[in-house]
Amino acid sequence: MQRDFSQLKNQYFDVLICGGGIYGAWTACDAALRGLKVAIVDQGDWACATSSSSSKLIHGGLRYLESLDFKLVRKTLAERQMLLYTAPHRVWPLRFGVPVYKDSRLGSFQLGIGLSLYDFLAGSVPKDQHYRRYTPTDFAERFPCLDSSGLIAGYTYLDAQTDDARFVLELIDGAQALGAVCLNYCKVIHFIENNSQVCGAEIRDQVTGEAAKVYAQQVVNTSGQWSAGLQNEHHGGRLSKGIHLILPKILQAEALLLTAKTDGRVFFIIPWYGLTLLGTTDTHYDGDIDHVTVETEEVNYLLTEANRVLKPINWTEQDIMGSYAGLRVLKQSADVSPSSISRDWELKTLKNGLLSSIGGKFTSAREDAACIVDAVCKNLGINKSCETFGKPFPWLAVGDYQQWAEAALNEGLSLSIDKESAQWLLRRHGNRVFGIFELIKQNAELAKRISPALPFIIADLVFCARHEMVVHLDDLLRRRLPLLILSKMTPAQFQYLAGIAAKALAWDDDIVNKESALCIHKWLIH
Ligand SMILES: Cc1cc2nc3c(=O)[nH]c(=O)nc-3n(C[C@H](O)[C@H](O)[C@H](O)COP(=O)(O)OP(=O)(O)OC[C@H]3O[C@@H](n4cnc5c(N)ncnc54)[C@H](O)[C@@H]3O)c2cc1C
């Protein structure tokens, strides 16, 4: 993946997309597949905002059944099923356990009905993907970390999981391969109008400071929490903040869906890269949209609720290995509680012709992006329909996935990569994993882990630095690899990893020091 600002200058595009989160990335892929001349820019790194701060779930959203949002659940379940098939390296199945206690808000009968409906809405899925009911004893054995006193039943149901930042990156790579001009660290300063209609944008390269006017027949705003500001209008929706904490491993291969005692909200405990994600919160937000931070009361809320249902491990702040926060854009609604507001998505056409994406879900972004590109095509008088449904992902290996994965895993093991890291490598890179194997063939030292506790090897870091449009150290350590949220890093480690990346990125000592200092400031000092 290459970054070249000159590709934007003096160019006229069919469509210019402002914002490289999941909505922008799918829109770019879809439009490029339909043969349009596409440009997509992000003011920061790909997926640097909400799209790398999600719960990493590709799911229908069991809890939306309670608000009778069947349309949304059916839509997201259909996307989940498609992604499990078109992107098995990027989206993998994850079973969730739901305990039922004597005093649970939903009884066993109600939950059973809800889960039957959830499976029904997913369409004809294989039987081994259906929900299951367990006796208290069996459920307690399945989830030994749970407090089993008062347990009267337990269920498991299927959803799926991903690495959200890499999901977006893979789509951007796919769009670039189809001819789209894709540039991170390029900020839309303002839209350009002609006869009161948007016909382009002034864009500043955040790396060099250079500015350019870029023209397009249609401009699409997928800038998430920044949309309203960019459109010079009051927010068309509400913002809700969600945080996650990273804690030590307590689960094997299955996650937990739990209900908070304080407010009856649903939260998750999820295995991810060998550790545990605990989240999320859902609170009204009217703070600084450029600096969304994790607050002590949010941390206390999650720790208290988790400690209530877990066997006495009593997680404290000392156990937290990392955290992150993100903002949801929700439709304007009379509901007081953000968690009661629908997560469905909306496309707004402004008077000046700008198309603006509002809200939505990571899971359903493909279908929503298809509506965006349908609108673009209609405006441009182009008769091309969406081709993203069922299309294999850019990094999907050809042929039978299981066979491919087994062979690739064996090759990784033969190069002395430990099994856990090798398994994650396949998910992280799909068929590009052989590029990483090549690096190890040249230097066997690169098969070693970056840090003993995390399943990432040095060759992965080098490969990402070389090939994945890394501009800053933070891109590499937060999104290409999620090291910064999975561990507490020291200044010496920043310096060490910047040193490894330096060769691939042609950084001299000054840049290494500057990038390390930036990371230290952002992640250790705030
Ligand atoms: C806590 C939390 C948990 C969630 N969990 C899930 C989940 O598990 N599953 C699920 O399906 N959904 C989940 N969601 C919802 C999902 O994450 C969002 O719907 C989705 O990420 C929104 O993507 P987006 O592209 O609209 O916005 P963003 O990802 O925020 O992207 C907007 C981009 O626009 C860029 N931008 C802004 N201004 C400019 C400018 N002037 N010039 C250029 N670029 C600009 C930003 O830098 C940013 O990268 C969750 C949301 C939250 C907050």
Coordinates of C-alpha atoms and ligand atoms in Angstrom, one line a residue:
M1 CA 0.0 0.0 0.0
Q2 CA 1.6 3.3 -1.1
R3 CA 0.8 6.8 -0.1
D4 CA 1.3 9.4 -2.8
F5 CA -0.3 12.9 -2.4
S6 CA 0.5 13.8 -6.0
Q7 CA -2.2 11.3 -7.1
L8 CA -4.8 13.7 -5.7
K9 CA -3.6 16.9 -7.2
N10 CA -5.2 18.3 -10.4
Q11 CA -7.4 15.2 -10.6
Y12 CA -11.1 15.0 -11.2
F13 CA -12.8 12.1 -9.6
D14 CA -16.3 10.6 -9.9
V15 CA -16.5 10.3 -6.1
L16 CA -14.5 11.8 -3.3
I17 CA -15.0 10.1 0.1
C18 CA -14.1 12.0 3.2
G19 CA -13.3 9.7 6.1
G20 CA -11.6 6.3 6.1
G21 CA -13.4 4.4 8.8
I22 CA -15.5 1.3 8.0
Y23 CA -18.2 3.4 6.1
G24 CA -15.7 5.2 3.9
A25 CA -13.7 2.0 3.3
W26 CA -16.7 0.0 2.1
T27 CA -17.9 3.0 0.0
A28 CA -14.5 3.2 -1.7
C29 CA -14.5 -0.6 -2.4
D30 CA -18.0 -0.6 -3.7
A31 CA -17.6 2.5 -5.9
A32 CA -14.3 1.2 -7.3
L33 CA -15.9 -2.2 -8.1
R34 CA -18.6 -0.4 -10.1
G35 CA -15.8 1.2 -12.2
L36 CA -16.0 4.7 -10.7
K37 CA -12.9 6.9 -10.3
V38 CA -12.6 7.1 -6.6
A39 CA -10.5 9.0 -4.0
I40 CA -10.7 8.4 -0.3
V41 CA -8.9 10.4 2.4
D42 CA -8.7 10.4 6.1
Q43 CA -7.5 13.2 8.3
G44 CA -5.5 10.7 10.4
D45 CA -4.8 7.0 9.9
W46 CA -7.2 4.5 8.5
A47 CA -9.8 3.5 11.1
C48 CA -8.2 5.9 13.6
A49 CA -11.5 6.7 15.3
T50 CA -14.6 4.7 16.1
S51 CA -13.7 1.9 13.6
S52 CA -10.8 0.8 15.7
S53 CA -12.6 1.3 19.0
S54 CA -15.5 -1.1 18.7
S55 CA -16.2 -4.3 20.6
K56 CA -14.7 -6.1 17.5
L57 CA -18.0 -8.0 17.1
I58 CA -19.6 -8.9 13.8
H59 CA -23.0 -9.6 15.2
G60 CA -26.7 -9.3 14.8
G61 CA -27.0 -7.6 18.2
L62 CA -29.1 -9.9 20.4
R63 CA -30.0 -7.0 22.6
Y64 CA -31.8 -5.2 19.8
L65 CA -34.5 -7.9 19.9
E66 CA -35.7 -6.4 23.2
S67 CA -36.4 -3.1 21.4
L68 CA -38.1 -5.1 18.6
D69 CA -35.6 -3.8 16.0
F70 CA -36.0 -7.0 13.9
K71 CA -35.2 -5.2 10.7
L72 CA -31.7 -4.2 12.0
V73 CA -31.1 -7.6 13.5
R74 CA -32.0 -9.5 10.3
K75 CA -29.8 -7.1 8.2
T76 CA -26.8 -7.5 10.5
L77 CA -27.2 -11.2 10.8
A78 CA -27.3 -11.6 7.0
E79 CA -24.0 -9.5 6.9
R80 CA -22.5 -11.7 9.6
Q81 CA -23.3 -14.9 7.7
M82 CA -21.9 -13.4 4.5
L83 CA -18.7 -12.3 6.1
L84 CA -18.0 -15.6 7.8
Y85 CA -18.0 -17.0 4.2
T86 CA -16.3 -14.3 2.2
A87 CA -13.7 -13.4 4.8
P88 CA -13.0 -16.4 7.0
H89 CA -9.5 -15.1 7.9
R90 CA -11.0 -11.7 8.9
V91 CA -14.2 -12.7 10.6
W92 CA -14.3 -15.8 12.7
P93 CA -17.2 -17.4 14.7
L94 CA -17.4 -16.7 18.4
R95 CA -19.8 -18.4 20.8
F96 CA -21.3 -16.3 23.6
G97 CA -22.4 -17.8 26.9
V98 CA -25.4 -16.2 28.7
P99 CA -25.9 -17.2 32.3
V100 CA -29.4 -17.1 33.9
Y101 CA -29.4 -16.4 37.6
K102 CA -32.4 -16.5 40.0
D103 CA -32.6 -12.7 39.9
S104 CA -31.7 -12.2 36.2
R105 CA -33.8 -9.5 34.5
L106 CA -34.7 -12.0 31.7
G107 CA -35.8 -15.5 32.8
S108 CA -34.7 -18.7 31.1
F109 CA -37.9 -19.0 29.1
Q110 CA -37.7 -15.5 27.7
L111 CA -34.1 -15.9 26.8
G112 CA -34.8 -19.2 25.1
I113 CA -37.5 -17.5 22.9
G114 CA -35.1 -14.6 22.2
L115 CA -32.3 -16.9 21.1
S116 CA -34.7 -19.0 18.9
L117 CA -35.8 -15.8 17.2
Y118 CA -32.1 -14.7 16.8
D119 CA -31.3 -18.0 15.0
F120 CA -34.5 -17.8 12.9
L121 CA -33.6 -14.3 11.8
A122 CA -30.2 -15.5 10.7
G123 CA -31.8 -17.6 8.0
S124 CA -30.8 -21.2 7.2
V125 CA -27.6 -21.5 9.2
P126 CA -25.9 -24.9 9.9
K127 CA -27.3 -26.7 13.0
D128 CA -24.0 -26.5 14.9
Q129 CA -24.4 -22.7 14.8
H130 CA -27.7 -22.8 16.6
Y131 CA -28.2 -21.8 20.3
R132 CA -27.8 -24.4 23.0
R133 CA -29.2 -24.7 26.5
Y134 CA -27.2 -26.0 29.5
T135 CA -27.9 -27.2 33.0
P136 CA -26.4 -25.0 35.7
T137 CA -23.7 -27.7 36.3
D138 CA -22.8 -28.0 32.6
F139 CA -22.7 -24.2 32.2
A140 CA -20.6 -23.7 35.2
E141 CA -18.1 -26.3 33.9
R142 CA -18.1 -24.5 30.5
F143 CA -17.4 -21.1 32.1
P144 CA -15.3 -21.9 35.3
C145 CA -14.6 -18.1 35.7
L146 CA -18.3 -17.4 36.5
D147 CA -19.8 -17.3 39.9
S148 CA -22.3 -20.2 39.8
S149 CA -24.2 -19.4 43.0
G150 CA -27.8 -18.7 42.0
L151 CA -27.3 -20.0 38.5
I152 CA -30.5 -21.7 37.2
A153 CA -29.6 -22.2 33.5
G154 CA -27.2 -21.1 30.8
Y155 CA -27.3 -20.7 27.1
T156 CA -24.7 -20.2 24.3
Y157 CA -25.4 -18.7 20.9
L158 CA -23.2 -17.9 17.9
D159 CA -21.9 -14.5 16.7
A160 CA -18.6 -13.5 15.2
Q161 CA -15.4 -11.5 15.9
T162 CA -12.8 -9.5 14.0
D163 CA -9.9 -7.1 14.3
D164 CA -11.7 -3.9 13.3
A165 CA -8.7 -1.8 12.3
R166 CA -7.3 -4.5 10.1
F167 CA -10.7 -5.1 8.5
V168 CA -10.8 -1.5 7.4
L169 CA -7.2 -1.7 6.2
E170 CA -7.9 -4.7 4.1
L171 CA -10.8 -3.0 2.4
I172 CA -8.6 0.1 1.7
D173 CA -6.0 -2.2 0.2
G174 CA -8.7 -3.8 -1.9
A175 CA -10.0 -0.4 -3.1
Q176 CA -6.4 0.7 -3.9
A177 CA -5.9 -2.5 -5.9
L178 CA -9.1 -1.6 -7.9
G179 CA -7.6 1.8 -8.8
A180 CA -8.9 4.0 -6.0
V181 CA -6.6 6.8 -4.7
C182 CA -6.4 6.1 -1.0
L183 CA -4.5 8.6 1.3
N184 CA -4.4 8.6 5.0
Y185 CA -3.3 11.8 6.9
C186 CA -5.1 14.0 4.4
K187 CA -7.6 16.3 5.9
V188 CA -10.6 17.8 4.2
I189 CA -10.4 21.5 5.3
H190 CA -13.6 22.5 3.7
F191 CA -15.9 21.5 0.8
I192 CA -15.7 23.5 -2.4
E193 CA -19.0 24.6 -3.9
N194 CA -20.0 25.7 -7.4
N195 CA -23.5 27.2 -7.8
S196 CA -24.3 26.2 -4.3
Q197 CA -23.4 22.5 -5.1
V198 CA -20.4 20.7 -3.6
C199 CA -18.0 19.9 -6.3
G200 CA -14.8 19.0 -4.4
A201 CA -12.8 19.7 -1.3
E202 CA -9.7 21.5 -0.2
I203 CA -7.4 18.9 1.2
R204 CA -4.3 19.3 3.3
D205 CA -1.5 16.7 3.5
Q206 CA -1.0 16.4 7.3
V207 CA 2.5 15.1 6.7
T208 CA 3.9 17.9 4.5
G209 CA 1.4 20.6 5.1
E210 CA 0.8 20.8 1.3
A211 CA -2.7 21.7 0.2
A212 CA -4.7 20.8 -2.9
K213 CA -8.1 21.3 -4.4
V214 CA -9.7 18.1 -5.4
Y215 CA -12.7 18.0 -7.6
A216 CA -15.4 15.3 -7.9
Q217 CA -18.8 14.8 -9.4
Q218 CA -20.0 13.6 -6.0
V219 CA -18.6 14.1 -2.5
V220 CA -19.5 11.7 0.3
N221 CA -19.0 12.6 4.0
T222 CA -18.2 9.5 6.1
S223 CA -16.4 11.4 8.8
G224 CA -18.4 10.0 11.7
Q225 CA -18.3 12.2 14.8
W226 CA -16.8 15.0 12.8
S227 CA -19.6 15.1 10.1
A228 CA -21.7 17.9 11.5
G229 CA -18.7 20.2 12.0
L230 CA -17.5 19.6 8.5
Q231 CA -20.9 20.3 7.1
N232 CA -21.1 23.5 9.2
E233 CA -24.3 22.3 10.8
H234 CA -25.5 21.3 14.2
H235 CA -25.2 17.6 14.8
G236 CA -27.9 15.6 13.0
G237 CA -27.6 13.0 15.7
R238 CA -26.4 12.4 19.3
L239 CA -23.1 11.1 20.4
S240 CA -22.6 8.3 22.8
K241 CA -19.3 7.1 24.2
G242 CA -18.2 3.6 24.8
I243 CA -15.1 2.4 26.5
H244 CA -13.3 -1.0 26.7
L245 CA -10.7 -2.4 29.1
I246 CA -8.1 -5.0 28.4
L247 CA -7.6 -7.5 31.2
P248 CA -5.8 -10.8 31.7
K249 CA -7.0 -14.0 30.1
I250 CA -9.9 -15.7 31.8
L251 CA -11.8 -17.3 28.9
Q252 CA -10.7 -19.9 26.4
A253 CA -12.5 -19.7 23.1
E254 CA -15.9 -18.4 24.1
A255 CA -17.2 -15.0 25.3
L256 CA -19.8 -13.9 27.8
L257 CA -22.8 -11.7 27.4
L258 CA -23.8 -10.3 30.8
T259 CA -26.3 -7.8 32.3
A260 CA -25.2 -5.0 34.5
K261 CA -26.9 -4.8 37.9
T262 CA -26.7 -1.1 38.1
D263 CA -28.6 -0.2 35.0
G264 CA -29.7 -3.4 33.4
R265 CA -27.4 -2.8 30.4
V266 CA -25.8 -5.6 28.4
F267 CA -22.0 -5.8 28.5
F268 CA -19.4 -8.3 27.1
I269 CA -16.4 -10.2 28.3
I270 CA -14.6 -11.3 25.1
P271 CA -11.4 -13.2 24.4
W272 CA -9.2 -11.3 21.9
Y273 CA -5.5 -12.0 21.0
G274 CA -5.2 -14.2 24.0
L275 CA -6.4 -11.5 26.5
T276 CA -9.8 -10.3 27.6
L277 CA -11.9 -7.3 26.3
L278 CA -14.3 -6.0 28.9
G279 CA -16.9 -3.5 27.6
T280 CA -18.7 -1.5 26.8
T281 CA -20.3 1.6 28.3
D282 CA -22.9 3.7 26.6
T283 CA -23.2 7.2 27.9
H284 CA -24.3 10.5 26.4
Y285 CA -21.2 12.6 25.2
D286 CA -20.9 16.3 24.6
G287 CA -17.1 16.6 25.3
D288 CA -14.2 17.2 22.9
I289 CA -14.6 15.0 19.9
D290 CA -10.9 15.1 19.1
H291 CA -9.8 13.7 22.5
V292 CA -12.1 11.0 23.8
T293 CA -10.6 9.5 26.9
V294 CA -11.4 6.7 29.4
E295 CA -12.7 8.1 32.7
T296 CA -12.3 6.6 36.1
E297 CA -16.0 6.3 36.7
E298 CA -16.4 4.3 33.5
V299 CA -13.6 2.0 34.6
N300 CA -15.2 1.5 38.0
Y301 CA -18.5 0.8 36.4
L302 CA -17.1 -2.0 34.2
L303 CA -14.9 -3.5 36.9
T304 CA -17.7 -3.5 39.5
E305 CA -20.1 -5.2 37.1
A306 CA -17.6 -7.8 36.0
N307 CA -16.5 -8.6 39.5
R308 CA -20.1 -9.1 40.5
V309 CA -20.4 -12.2 38.2
L310 CA -16.9 -13.5 38.1
K311 CA -15.5 -15.9 40.7
P312 CA -13.5 -13.9 43.2
I313 CA -10.7 -12.6 41.1
N314 CA -11.6 -9.0 42.0
W315 CA -10.1 -7.2 39.1
T316 CA -8.7 -3.8 40.1
E317 CA -7.2 -0.9 38.2
Q318 CA -3.8 -2.6 38.6
D319 CA -5.0 -5.5 36.4
I320 CA -5.9 -3.3 33.5
M321 CA -3.4 -3.8 30.6
G322 CA -4.9 -1.2 28.3
S323 CA -8.1 0.6 27.4
Y324 CA -9.7 2.6 24.6
A325 CA -12.7 4.8 24.0
G326 CA -14.9 5.6 21.0
L327 CA -18.0 7.5 20.0
R328 CA -21.2 6.3 18.4
V329 CA -23.2 8.7 16.2
L330 CA -26.8 8.0 17.0
K331 CA -29.9 9.3 15.3
Q332 CA -31.6 12.2 17.1
S333 CA -34.2 10.6 19.5
A334 CA -36.5 11.5 22.4
D335 CA -35.1 8.5 24.3
V336 CA -33.2 9.6 27.3
S337 CA -30.8 6.6 27.5
P338 CA -28.3 6.3 24.6
S339 CA -28.6 2.5 24.8
S340 CA -32.3 2.7 23.9
I341 CA -31.7 4.6 20.7
S342 CA -31.7 2.6 17.4
R343 CA -28.3 1.8 15.9
D344 CA -29.7 1.9 12.4
W345 CA -28.1 4.0 9.8
E346 CA -29.2 6.9 7.7
L347 CA -28.1 8.6 4.5
K348 CA -28.7 12.3 4.3
T349 CA -28.6 14.4 1.1
L350 CA -27.8 17.9 1.9
K351 CA -29.1 20.9 -0.1
N352 CA -25.7 21.4 -1.5
G353 CA -25.7 17.8 -2.9
L354 CA -23.3 16.4 -0.3
L355 CA -24.1 12.8 0.7
S356 CA -23.7 12.2 4.5
S357 CA -23.5 8.9 6.3
I358 CA -25.0 9.0 9.8
G359 CA -24.6 6.3 12.5
G360 CA -24.8 2.6 11.8
K361 CA -22.9 -0.5 12.8
F362 CA -19.5 -1.9 11.8
T363 CA -21.3 -5.2 10.9
S364 CA -23.8 -3.6 8.5
A365 CA -21.6 -1.0 6.9
R366 CA -21.3 -2.9 3.6
E367 CA -25.0 -2.9 2.9
D368 CA -25.2 0.8 4.0
A369 CA -22.3 1.7 1.8
A370 CA -24.1 0.0 -1.1
C371 CA -27.0 2.5 -0.6
I372 CA -24.5 5.3 -0.6
V373 CA -23.0 4.2 -3.9
D374 CA -26.5 3.6 -5.4
A375 CA -27.2 7.2 -4.6
V376 CA -23.9 8.3 -6.2
C377 CA -24.6 6.3 -9.3
K378 CA -28.1 7.7 -9.6
N379 CA -26.8 11.2 -9.3
L380 CA -24.1 10.5 -11.9
G381 CA -26.6 8.8 -14.2
I382 CA -24.6 5.5 -14.1
N383 CA -26.5 2.2 -14.2
K384 CA -24.2 -0.2 -12.2
S385 CA -25.4 -2.3 -9.3
C386 CA -23.5 -3.3 -6.2
E387 CA -21.0 -6.1 -6.4
T388 CA -19.7 -6.3 -2.9
F389 CA -22.2 -8.9 -1.6
G390 CA -20.6 -12.3 -1.6
K391 CA -17.3 -11.0 -3.0
P392 CA -14.3 -12.7 -1.5
F393 CA -12.1 -10.4 0.6
P394 CA -9.0 -8.9 -0.9
W395 CA -6.6 -11.1 1.2
L396 CA -8.6 -14.3 1.1
A397 CA -6.6 -17.3 -0.1
V398 CA -7.9 -19.1 -3.2
G399 CA -9.4 -22.5 -2.7
D400 CA -10.7 -24.3 0.4
Y401 CA -9.9 -22.0 3.4
Q402 CA -9.5 -24.8 6.0
Q403 CA -7.0 -26.7 3.9
W404 CA -5.2 -23.5 3.1
A405 CA -5.0 -22.4 6.7
E406 CA -3.7 -25.8 7.8
A407 CA -0.9 -25.8 5.2
A408 CA 0.0 -22.1 6.0
L409 CA 0.0 -22.9 9.7
N410 CA 2.4 -25.8 9.2
E411 CA 4.7 -23.6 7.1
G412 CA 4.7 -21.1 9.9
L413 CA 5.5 -23.7 12.5
S414 CA 8.3 -25.1 10.4
L415 CA 9.8 -21.6 10.5
S416 CA 9.7 -21.8 14.3
I417 CA 6.9 -19.4 14.8
D418 CA 5.0 -20.4 18.0
K419 CA 1.6 -21.9 17.3
E420 CA -0.5 -19.1 18.9
S421 CA 1.3 -16.3 17.0
A422 CA 1.1 -18.3 13.7
Q423 CA -2.6 -18.8 14.1
W424 CA -3.2 -15.1 14.6
L425 CA -0.8 -14.3 11.7
L426 CA -3.2 -16.1 9.3
R427 CA -6.1 -14.0 10.6
R428 CA -4.2 -10.8 10.5
H429 CA -2.8 -11.2 7.0
G430 CA -4.7 -13.8 5.1
N431 CA -2.9 -14.8 2.0
R432 CA -0.2 -12.1 2.5
V433 CA 1.2 -14.2 5.3
F434 CA 3.7 -15.7 2.9
G435 CA 5.4 -12.3 2.7
I436 CA 6.1 -12.6 6.4
F437 CA 7.4 -16.1 6.0
E438 CA 9.8 -14.8 3.4
L439 CA 11.2 -12.3 5.9
I440 CA 11.8 -15.1 8.4
K441 CA 13.5 -17.2 5.8
Q442 CA 16.0 -14.3 5.4
N443 CA 16.4 -13.7 9.1
A444 CA 15.2 -16.4 11.5
E445 CA 15.4 -14.0 14.5
L446 CA 12.2 -12.3 13.1
A447 CA 10.1 -15.4 14.1
K448 CA 10.5 -14.3 17.8
R449 CA 7.7 -12.6 19.7
I450 CA 7.8 -8.9 20.1
S451 CA 6.8 -9.4 23.8
P452 CA 6.5 -12.8 25.5
A453 CA 3.0 -12.2 26.6
L454 CA 1.5 -11.3 23.2
P455 CA 1.0 -13.4 20.0
F456 CA 2.8 -11.0 17.7
I457 CA 6.2 -11.7 16.1
I458 CA 8.8 -9.2 14.9
A459 CA 8.4 -10.1 11.2
D460 CA 4.8 -9.0 11.5
L461 CA 5.9 -5.6 12.7
V462 CA 8.5 -5.3 9.9
F463 CA 6.0 -6.4 7.3
C464 CA 3.4 -3.9 8.4
A465 CA 5.9 -1.1 8.5
R466 CA 7.0 -1.9 5.0
H467 CA 3.7 -2.5 3.3
E468 CA 0.8 -1.0 5.2
M469 CA 0.9 2.8 4.7
V470 CA 2.3 3.5 8.2
V471 CA 3.0 7.2 8.7
H472 CA 3.5 7.4 12.4
L473 CA 4.7 4.9 15.1
D474 CA 1.2 5.1 16.6
D475 CA -0.3 3.7 13.4
L476 CA 2.0 0.7 13.6
L477 CA 1.6 0.0 17.4
R478 CA -2.1 0.8 17.8
R479 CA -3.8 -0.3 14.6
R480 CA -1.5 -2.4 12.4
L481 CA -0.8 -4.4 15.6
P482 CA -2.9 -3.5 18.6
L483 CA 0.1 -3.5 21.0
L484 CA -0.7 -0.2 22.6
I485 CA -4.1 -1.3 23.8
L486 CA -3.0 -4.8 24.8
S487 CA -0.1 -3.9 27.0
K488 CA 1.5 -1.2 29.1
M489 CA 4.5 -0.2 27.1
T490 CA 7.5 1.6 28.5
P491 CA 9.5 4.5 26.9
A492 CA 12.3 2.0 26.2
Q493 CA 10.0 -0.3 24.3
F494 CA 8.7 2.6 22.2
Q495 CA 12.3 3.4 21.3
Y496 CA 13.2 -0.3 20.6
L497 CA 10.1 -0.8 18.3
A498 CA 10.6 2.5 16.5
G499 CA 14.2 1.3 15.9
I500 CA 12.9 -1.9 14.3
A501 CA 10.5 0.0 12.2
A502 CA 13.1 2.6 11.2
K503 CA 14.7 0.6 8.5
A504 CA 11.5 -0.3 6.8
L505 CA 10.3 3.3 7.0
A506 CA 13.6 5.0 6.2
W507 CA 13.5 6.9 9.6
D508 CA 16.7 8.5 10.8
D509 CA 17.6 8.8 14.5
D510 CA 15.8 12.2 14.7
I511 CA 12.5 10.7 13.4
V512 CA 12.9 7.7 15.7
N513 CA 13.2 10.0 18.7
K514 CA 10.4 12.2 17.6
E515 CA 8.0 9.3 16.9
S516 CA 8.9 7.7 20.3
A517 CA 8.3 10.9 22.1
L518 CA 4.9 11.4 20.4
C519 CA 3.8 7.9 21.4
I520 CA 5.1 8.5 25.0
H521 CA 3.2 11.7 25.2
K522 CA 0.0 10.2 23.8
W523 CA 0.0 6.9 25.5
L524 CA 1.9 7.4 28.8
I525 CA 1.4 11.0 29.7
H526 CA -1.9 11.9 27.8
Ligands
LIG1 C1 -17.8 1.5 21.9 C2 -18.3 1.0 20.6 C3 -18.4 -0.3 20.4 C4 -19.0 -0.7 19.1 N1 -19.0 -2.1 18.9 C5 -19.4 -2.5 17.7 C6 -19.4 -3.9 17.4 O1 -18.9 -4.7 18.2 N2 -19.9 -4.3 16.2 C7 -20.5 -3.4 15.3 O2 -21.0 -3.8 14.3 N3 -20.5 -2.1 15.6 C8 -20.0 -1.6 16.7 N4 -19.9 -0.3 17.0 C9 -20.3 0.7 15.9 C10 -19.2 0.9 14.9 O3 -18.0 0.9 15.5 C11 -19.5 2.2 14.1 O4 -20.7 2.2 13.6 C12 -18.5 2.4 13.0 O5 -17.1 2.1 13.4 C13 -18.6 3.8 12.5 O6 -17.7 3.9 11.4 P1 -17.6 5.3 10.5 O7 -16.8 4.9 9.3 O8 -19.0 5.9 10.4 O9 -16.9 6.3 11.5 P2 -15.3 6.4 12.0 O10 -14.7 5.0 12.2 O11 -15.3 7.3 13.2 O12 -14.6 7.0 10.7 C14 -14.7 8.4 10.5 C15 -13.3 8.8 9.9 O13 -13.4 10.1 9.3 C16 -12.2 10.7 9.5 N5 -12.4 12.2 9.3 C17 -13.0 13.0 10.2 N6 -13.0 14.3 9.7 C18 -12.2 14.3 8.6 C19 -11.8 15.3 7.7 N7 -12.1 16.6 7.9 N8 -11.0 14.9 6.6 C20 -10.7 13.6 6.4 N9 -11.1 12.6 7.3 C21 -11.9 12.9 8.3 C22 -11.8 10.3 10.9 O14 -10.4 10.5 11.1 C23 -12.2 8.9 11.0 O15 -11.2 8.0 10.7 C24 -19.4 0.2 18.2 C25 -19.2 1.6 18.4 C26 -18.7 2.0 19.6 C27 -18.5 3.4 19.9

